[in-house]
Coordinates of C-alpha atoms in Angstrom, one line a residue:
X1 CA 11.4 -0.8 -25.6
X2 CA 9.8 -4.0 -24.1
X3 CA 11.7 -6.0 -21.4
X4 CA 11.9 -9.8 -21.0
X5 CA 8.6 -11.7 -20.9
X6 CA 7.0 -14.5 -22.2
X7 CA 4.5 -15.6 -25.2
X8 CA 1.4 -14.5 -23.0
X9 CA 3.4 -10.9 -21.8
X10 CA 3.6 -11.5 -18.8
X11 CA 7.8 -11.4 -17.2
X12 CA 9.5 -14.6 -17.6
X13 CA 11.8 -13.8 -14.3
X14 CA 9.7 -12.2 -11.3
X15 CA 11.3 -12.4 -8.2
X16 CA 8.3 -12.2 -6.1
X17 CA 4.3 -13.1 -7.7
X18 CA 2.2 -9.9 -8.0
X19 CA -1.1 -9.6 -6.8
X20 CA -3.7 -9.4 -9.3
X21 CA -1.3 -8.9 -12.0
X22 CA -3.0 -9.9 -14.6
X23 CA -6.5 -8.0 -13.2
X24 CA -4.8 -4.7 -12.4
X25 CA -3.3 -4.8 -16.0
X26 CA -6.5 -4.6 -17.7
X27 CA -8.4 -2.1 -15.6
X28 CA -5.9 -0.1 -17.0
X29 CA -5.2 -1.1 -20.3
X30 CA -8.5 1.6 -21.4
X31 CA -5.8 4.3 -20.1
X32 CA -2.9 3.3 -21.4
X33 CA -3.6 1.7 -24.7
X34 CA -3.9 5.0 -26.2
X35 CA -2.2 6.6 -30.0
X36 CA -0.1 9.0 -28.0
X37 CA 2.7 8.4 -25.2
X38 CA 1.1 7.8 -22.1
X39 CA 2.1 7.8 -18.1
X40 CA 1.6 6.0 -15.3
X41 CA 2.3 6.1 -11.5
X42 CA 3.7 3.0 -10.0
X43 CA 3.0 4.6 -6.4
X44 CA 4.4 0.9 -4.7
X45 CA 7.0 -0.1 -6.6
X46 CA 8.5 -2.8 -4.4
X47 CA 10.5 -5.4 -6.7
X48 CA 9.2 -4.1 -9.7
X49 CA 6.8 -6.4 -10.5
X50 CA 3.7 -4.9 -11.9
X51 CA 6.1 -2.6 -12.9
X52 CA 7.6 -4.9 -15.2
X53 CA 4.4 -6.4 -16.3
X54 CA 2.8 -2.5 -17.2
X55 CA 5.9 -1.6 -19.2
X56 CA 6.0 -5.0 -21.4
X57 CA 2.8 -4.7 -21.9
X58 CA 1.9 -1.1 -22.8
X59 CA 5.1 -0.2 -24.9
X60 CA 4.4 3.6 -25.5
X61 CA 3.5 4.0 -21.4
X62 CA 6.3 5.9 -19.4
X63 CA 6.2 4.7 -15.5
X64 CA 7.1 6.6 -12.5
X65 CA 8.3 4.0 -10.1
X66 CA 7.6 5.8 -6.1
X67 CA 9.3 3.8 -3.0
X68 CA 10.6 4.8 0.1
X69 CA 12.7 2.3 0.4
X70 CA 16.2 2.7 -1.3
X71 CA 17.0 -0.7 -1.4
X72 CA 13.7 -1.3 -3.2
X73 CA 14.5 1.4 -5.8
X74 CA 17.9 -0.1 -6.3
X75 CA 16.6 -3.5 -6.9
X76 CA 13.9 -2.3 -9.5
X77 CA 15.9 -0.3 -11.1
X78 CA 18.2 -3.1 -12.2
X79 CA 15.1 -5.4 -12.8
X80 CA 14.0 -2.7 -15.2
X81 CA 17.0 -1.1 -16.4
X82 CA 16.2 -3.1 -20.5
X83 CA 13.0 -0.3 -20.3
X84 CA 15.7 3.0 -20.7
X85 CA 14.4 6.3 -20.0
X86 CA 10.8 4.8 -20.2
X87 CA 11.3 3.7 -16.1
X88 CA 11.6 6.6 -14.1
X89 CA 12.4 6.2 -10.6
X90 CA 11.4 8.1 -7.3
X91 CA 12.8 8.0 -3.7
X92 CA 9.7 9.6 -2.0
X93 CA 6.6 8.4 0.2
X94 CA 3.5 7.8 -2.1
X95 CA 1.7 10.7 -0.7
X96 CA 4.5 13.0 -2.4
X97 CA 3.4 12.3 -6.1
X98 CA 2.7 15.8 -6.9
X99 CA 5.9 16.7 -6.2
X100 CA 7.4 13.8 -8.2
X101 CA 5.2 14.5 -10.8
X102 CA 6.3 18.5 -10.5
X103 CA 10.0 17.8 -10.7
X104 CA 9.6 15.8 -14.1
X105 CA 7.4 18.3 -15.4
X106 CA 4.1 15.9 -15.7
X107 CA 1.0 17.9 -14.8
X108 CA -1.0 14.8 -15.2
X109 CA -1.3 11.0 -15.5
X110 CA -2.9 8.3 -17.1
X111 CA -2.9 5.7 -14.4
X112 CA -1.7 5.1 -10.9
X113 CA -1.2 1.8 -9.3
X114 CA -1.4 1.3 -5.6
X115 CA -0.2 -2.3 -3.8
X116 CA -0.3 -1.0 -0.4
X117 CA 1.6 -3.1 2.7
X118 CA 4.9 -4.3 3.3
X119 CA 6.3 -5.4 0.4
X120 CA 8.2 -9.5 0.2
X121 CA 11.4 -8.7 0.3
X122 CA 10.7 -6.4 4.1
X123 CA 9.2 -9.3 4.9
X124 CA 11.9 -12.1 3.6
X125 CA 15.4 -9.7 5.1
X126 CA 15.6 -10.3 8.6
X127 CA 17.6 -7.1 9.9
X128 CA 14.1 -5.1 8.3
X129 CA 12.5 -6.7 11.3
X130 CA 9.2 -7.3 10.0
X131 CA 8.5 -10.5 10.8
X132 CA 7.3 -12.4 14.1
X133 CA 7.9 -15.8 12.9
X134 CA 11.8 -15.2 13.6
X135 CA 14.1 -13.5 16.0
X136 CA 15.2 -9.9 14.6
X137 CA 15.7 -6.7 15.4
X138 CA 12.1 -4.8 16.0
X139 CA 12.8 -2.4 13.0
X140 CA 10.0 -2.2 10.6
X141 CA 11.5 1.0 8.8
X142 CA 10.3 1.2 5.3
X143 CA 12.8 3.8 4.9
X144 CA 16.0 3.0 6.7
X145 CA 17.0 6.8 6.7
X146 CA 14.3 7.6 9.3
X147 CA 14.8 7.5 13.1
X148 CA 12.1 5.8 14.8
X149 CA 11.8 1.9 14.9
X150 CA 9.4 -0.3 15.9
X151 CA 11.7 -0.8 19.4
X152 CA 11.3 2.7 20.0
X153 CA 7.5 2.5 20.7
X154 CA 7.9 -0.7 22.1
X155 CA 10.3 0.6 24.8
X156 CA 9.2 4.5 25.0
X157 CA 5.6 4.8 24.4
X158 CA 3.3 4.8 27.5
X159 CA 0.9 2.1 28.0
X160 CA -2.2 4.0 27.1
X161 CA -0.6 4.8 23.8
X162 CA 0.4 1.3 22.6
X163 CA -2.8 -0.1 23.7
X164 CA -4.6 2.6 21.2
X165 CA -2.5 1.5 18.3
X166 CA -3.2 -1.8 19.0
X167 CA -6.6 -1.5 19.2
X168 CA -6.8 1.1 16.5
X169 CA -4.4 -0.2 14.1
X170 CA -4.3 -3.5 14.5
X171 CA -7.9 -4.5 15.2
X172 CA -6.6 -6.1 19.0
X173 CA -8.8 -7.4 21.3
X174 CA -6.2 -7.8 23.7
X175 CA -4.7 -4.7 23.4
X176 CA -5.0 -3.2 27.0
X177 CA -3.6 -6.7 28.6
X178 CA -0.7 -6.5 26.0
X179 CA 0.0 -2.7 26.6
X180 CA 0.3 -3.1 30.5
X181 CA 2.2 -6.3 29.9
X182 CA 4.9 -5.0 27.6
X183 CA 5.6 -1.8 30.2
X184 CA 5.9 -4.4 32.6
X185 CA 8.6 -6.6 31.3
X186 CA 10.7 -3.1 29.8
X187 CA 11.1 -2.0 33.0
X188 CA 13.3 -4.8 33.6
X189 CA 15.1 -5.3 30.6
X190 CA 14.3 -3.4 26.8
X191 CA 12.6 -5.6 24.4
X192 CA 14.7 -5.3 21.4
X193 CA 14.0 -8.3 19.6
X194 CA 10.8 -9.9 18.1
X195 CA 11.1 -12.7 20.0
X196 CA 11.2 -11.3 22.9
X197 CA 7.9 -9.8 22.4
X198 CA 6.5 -12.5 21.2
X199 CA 7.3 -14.4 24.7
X200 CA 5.8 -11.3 26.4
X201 CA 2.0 -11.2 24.3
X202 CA 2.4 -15.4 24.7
X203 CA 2.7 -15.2 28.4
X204 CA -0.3 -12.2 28.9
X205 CA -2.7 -14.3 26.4
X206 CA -5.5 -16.4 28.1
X207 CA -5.0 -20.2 27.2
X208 CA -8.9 -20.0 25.5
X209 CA -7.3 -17.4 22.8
X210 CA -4.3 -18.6 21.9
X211 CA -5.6 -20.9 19.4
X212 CA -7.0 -17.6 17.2
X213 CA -3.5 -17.7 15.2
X214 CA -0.5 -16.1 16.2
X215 CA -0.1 -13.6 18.9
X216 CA 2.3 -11.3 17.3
X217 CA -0.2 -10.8 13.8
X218 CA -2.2 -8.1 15.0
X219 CA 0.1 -6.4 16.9
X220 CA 3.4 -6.5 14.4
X221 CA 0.4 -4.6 11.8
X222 CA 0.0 -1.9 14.5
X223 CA 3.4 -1.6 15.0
X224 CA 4.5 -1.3 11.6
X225 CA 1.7 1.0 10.5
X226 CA 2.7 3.6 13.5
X227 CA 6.5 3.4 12.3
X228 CA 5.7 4.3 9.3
X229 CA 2.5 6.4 9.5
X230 CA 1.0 4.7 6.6
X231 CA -2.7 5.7 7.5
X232 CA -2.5 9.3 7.7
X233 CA 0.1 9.1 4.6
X234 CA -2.5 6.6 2.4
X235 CA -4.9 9.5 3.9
X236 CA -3.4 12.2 1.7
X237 CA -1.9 10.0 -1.5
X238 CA -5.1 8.8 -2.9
X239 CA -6.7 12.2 -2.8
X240 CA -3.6 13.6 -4.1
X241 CA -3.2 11.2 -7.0
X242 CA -6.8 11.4 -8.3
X243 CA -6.0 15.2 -8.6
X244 CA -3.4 14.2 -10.7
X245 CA -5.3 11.4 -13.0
X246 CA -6.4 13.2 -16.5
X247 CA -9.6 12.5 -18.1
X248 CA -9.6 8.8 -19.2
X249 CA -7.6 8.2 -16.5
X250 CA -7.8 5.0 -14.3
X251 CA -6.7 4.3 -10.8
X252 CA -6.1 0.5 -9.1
X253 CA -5.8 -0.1 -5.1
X254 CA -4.7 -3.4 -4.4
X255 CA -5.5 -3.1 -0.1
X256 CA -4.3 -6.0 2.5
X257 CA -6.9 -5.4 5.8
X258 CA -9.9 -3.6 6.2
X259 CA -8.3 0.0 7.7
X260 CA -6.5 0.5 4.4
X261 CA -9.6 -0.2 2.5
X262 CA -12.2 1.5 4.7
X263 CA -9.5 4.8 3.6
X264 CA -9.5 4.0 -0.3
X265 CA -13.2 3.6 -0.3
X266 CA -13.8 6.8 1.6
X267 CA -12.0 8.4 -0.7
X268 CA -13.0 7.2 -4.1
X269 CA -16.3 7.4 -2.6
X270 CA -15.8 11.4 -2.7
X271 CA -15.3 11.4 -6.1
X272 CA -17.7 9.1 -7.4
X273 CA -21.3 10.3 -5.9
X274 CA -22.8 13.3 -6.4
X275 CA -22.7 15.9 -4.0
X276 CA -25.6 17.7 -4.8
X277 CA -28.8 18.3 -2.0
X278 CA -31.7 15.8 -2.4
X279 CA -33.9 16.6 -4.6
X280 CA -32.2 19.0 -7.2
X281 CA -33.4 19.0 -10.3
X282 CA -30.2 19.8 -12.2
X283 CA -26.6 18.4 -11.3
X284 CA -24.2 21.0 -11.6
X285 CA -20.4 20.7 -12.6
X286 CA -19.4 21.4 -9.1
X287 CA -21.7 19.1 -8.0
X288 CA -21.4 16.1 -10.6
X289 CA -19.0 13.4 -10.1
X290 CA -15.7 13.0 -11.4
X291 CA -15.1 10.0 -11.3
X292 CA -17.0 6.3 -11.9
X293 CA -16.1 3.0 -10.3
X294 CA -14.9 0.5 -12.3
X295 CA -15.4 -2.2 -9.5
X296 CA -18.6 -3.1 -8.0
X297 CA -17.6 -3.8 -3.9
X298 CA -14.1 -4.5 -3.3
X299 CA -13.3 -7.8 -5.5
X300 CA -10.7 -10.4 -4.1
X301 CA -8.5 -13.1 -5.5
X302 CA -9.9 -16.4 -6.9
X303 CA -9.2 -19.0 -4.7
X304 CA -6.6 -20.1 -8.0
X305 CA -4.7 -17.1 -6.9
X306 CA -4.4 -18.0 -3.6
X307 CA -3.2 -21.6 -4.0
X308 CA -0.7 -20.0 -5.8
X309 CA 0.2 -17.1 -4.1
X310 CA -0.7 -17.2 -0.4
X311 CA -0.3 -13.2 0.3
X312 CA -3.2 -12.8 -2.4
X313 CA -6.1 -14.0 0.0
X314 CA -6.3 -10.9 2.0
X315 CA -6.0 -8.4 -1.0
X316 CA -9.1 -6.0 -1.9
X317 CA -9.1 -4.2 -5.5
X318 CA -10.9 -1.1 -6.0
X319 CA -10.6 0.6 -9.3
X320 CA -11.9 3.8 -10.4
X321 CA -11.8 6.1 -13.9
X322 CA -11.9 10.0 -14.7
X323 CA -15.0 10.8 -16.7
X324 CA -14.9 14.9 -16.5
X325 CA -13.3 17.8 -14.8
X326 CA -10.0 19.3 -14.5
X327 CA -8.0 16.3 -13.4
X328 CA -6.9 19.2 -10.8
X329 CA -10.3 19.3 -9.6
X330 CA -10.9 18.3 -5.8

């Protein structure tokens, strides 16, 4: 069953532009143009986008659609509710795809798609507390259901721990000066609100820095990726979703800064070189790769894109394709 689109196949109705749409769907159209029913992983749903787009498209491909994010889920799942049975949805952090995969009996895949960040609607609903450009609530739970918000390390961590996620995860020179500054200023009152902290880094920034771009960029990243561990869990889900990737198989990572893709490529990297000691004459098949790159570097948007979709300019694609092995092979 196809859903809505237009003459070119593309969705006539997005509610948010995907990245690299149209260059995502053909790294994987090898995989999933195929005389047989064929499956693919979704490991970012969001909005549904891409999702859309790789179900019109591909009309004998099933996809599992992965979020953590129940309101996410619920908003898909009515954007792709014309697909039937052929959209099959998944409450569970992307580094749980085995399991998913377990539970609907699928021992292996044809693709998996990864948009990795926080997704346009986090960004656009205020009470998410994402964003540094307004007053809300320092949230930044991609989950809801879990306890710890971004106000919790704000107000709780010590000052040698935020400094080392600042630093660490969001690339902060500052990150010391910010650290001492923020203990400072919650020991007189708790900094609940993004604005609030925005006043505090504003105030501890030297007048020859502040014209670098916002204050809050760097450290609402850091702050976001600790709430919701999304290096260590990226750290397990693309290794555990090329185990899952049949022969044929492709696999798309669409990154947004340079410690998500440092991570992909590390781990595609594994798979695609050889392992074996200088000099041997013979490869071996534990030795061989498994898989081949399908992208040379780590390609970004034409600048088309961007004009037309600002959050494009950041994004990375690396692609990669199964050419032997047991797709359970590590």
């Amino acid at each position: 069953m196809n859903g809505p689109e237009d003459p070119g196949g593309r969705p006539s109705t997005p509610l948010h532009v995907p990245v690299l749409l149209e260059t995502s769907l053909e790294l994987l159209a090898p995989a999933l143009e195929q005389d047989r029913p064929t499956a693919v992983v979704d490991a970012t749903l969001g909005l549904g986008g891409h999702a859309e787009a790789l179900l019109a498209r591909f009309p004998r491909t099933t996809l599992i659609g992965v979020d953590r994010d129940p309101a996410a889920l619920r908003l898909a799942g009515a954007r792709l509710a014309a697909f039937g049975e052929r959209f099959r949805p998944a409450h569970a952090v992307y580094d749980r795809i085995p399991e998913v995969l377990d539970g609907l009996g699928l021992d292996a895949v044809d693709g998996v798609l990864f948009d990795l960040g926080v997704s346009s609607m986090q960004l656009d609903e205020d009470d998410r507390g994402f964003s540094y450009a307004r007053d809300v609530p320092l949230d930044m739970r991609m989950d809801p259901g879990e306890s710890r918000t971004a106000a919790t390390i704000v107000n709780e961590y010590a000052a040698a721990d935020l400094a080392r996620i600042f630093r660490v995860f969001g690339e902060e020179r500052l990150a010391d000066r910010y650290a001492r500054a923020i203990v400072r200023a919650r020991e007189a009152t708790p900094v609940r609100g993004s604005a609030a902290l925005v006043d505090i880094l504003e105030a501890a920034t030297p007048a020859a820095l502040k014209s670098r771009g916002h204050v809050g960029k760097r450290v609402f990243q850091a702050l976001r990726i600790e709430v919701n561990r999304e290096l260590e869990v990226l750290e397990r889900a693309v290794p555990a979703a090329l185990d899952r990737i049949s022969t044929g198989g492709r696999i798309v990572v669409l990154s947004y800064h340079s410690l998500e893709d440092r991570i992909v490529k590390r781990a595609l990297a594994a798979r695609t070189v050889s392992t074996a000691p200088r000099g041997l004459p013979v490869e071996t098949d534990e030795t061989a790769p498994t898989f081949r790159m399908l992208t040379r570097g780590a390609p970004k948007a034409a600048d088309v894109e961007v004009e037309r979709n600002p959050r494009a300019a950041s994004v990375r694609l690396r692609a990669a394709e199964r050419i032997r092995g047991d797709h359970r092979s590590v």
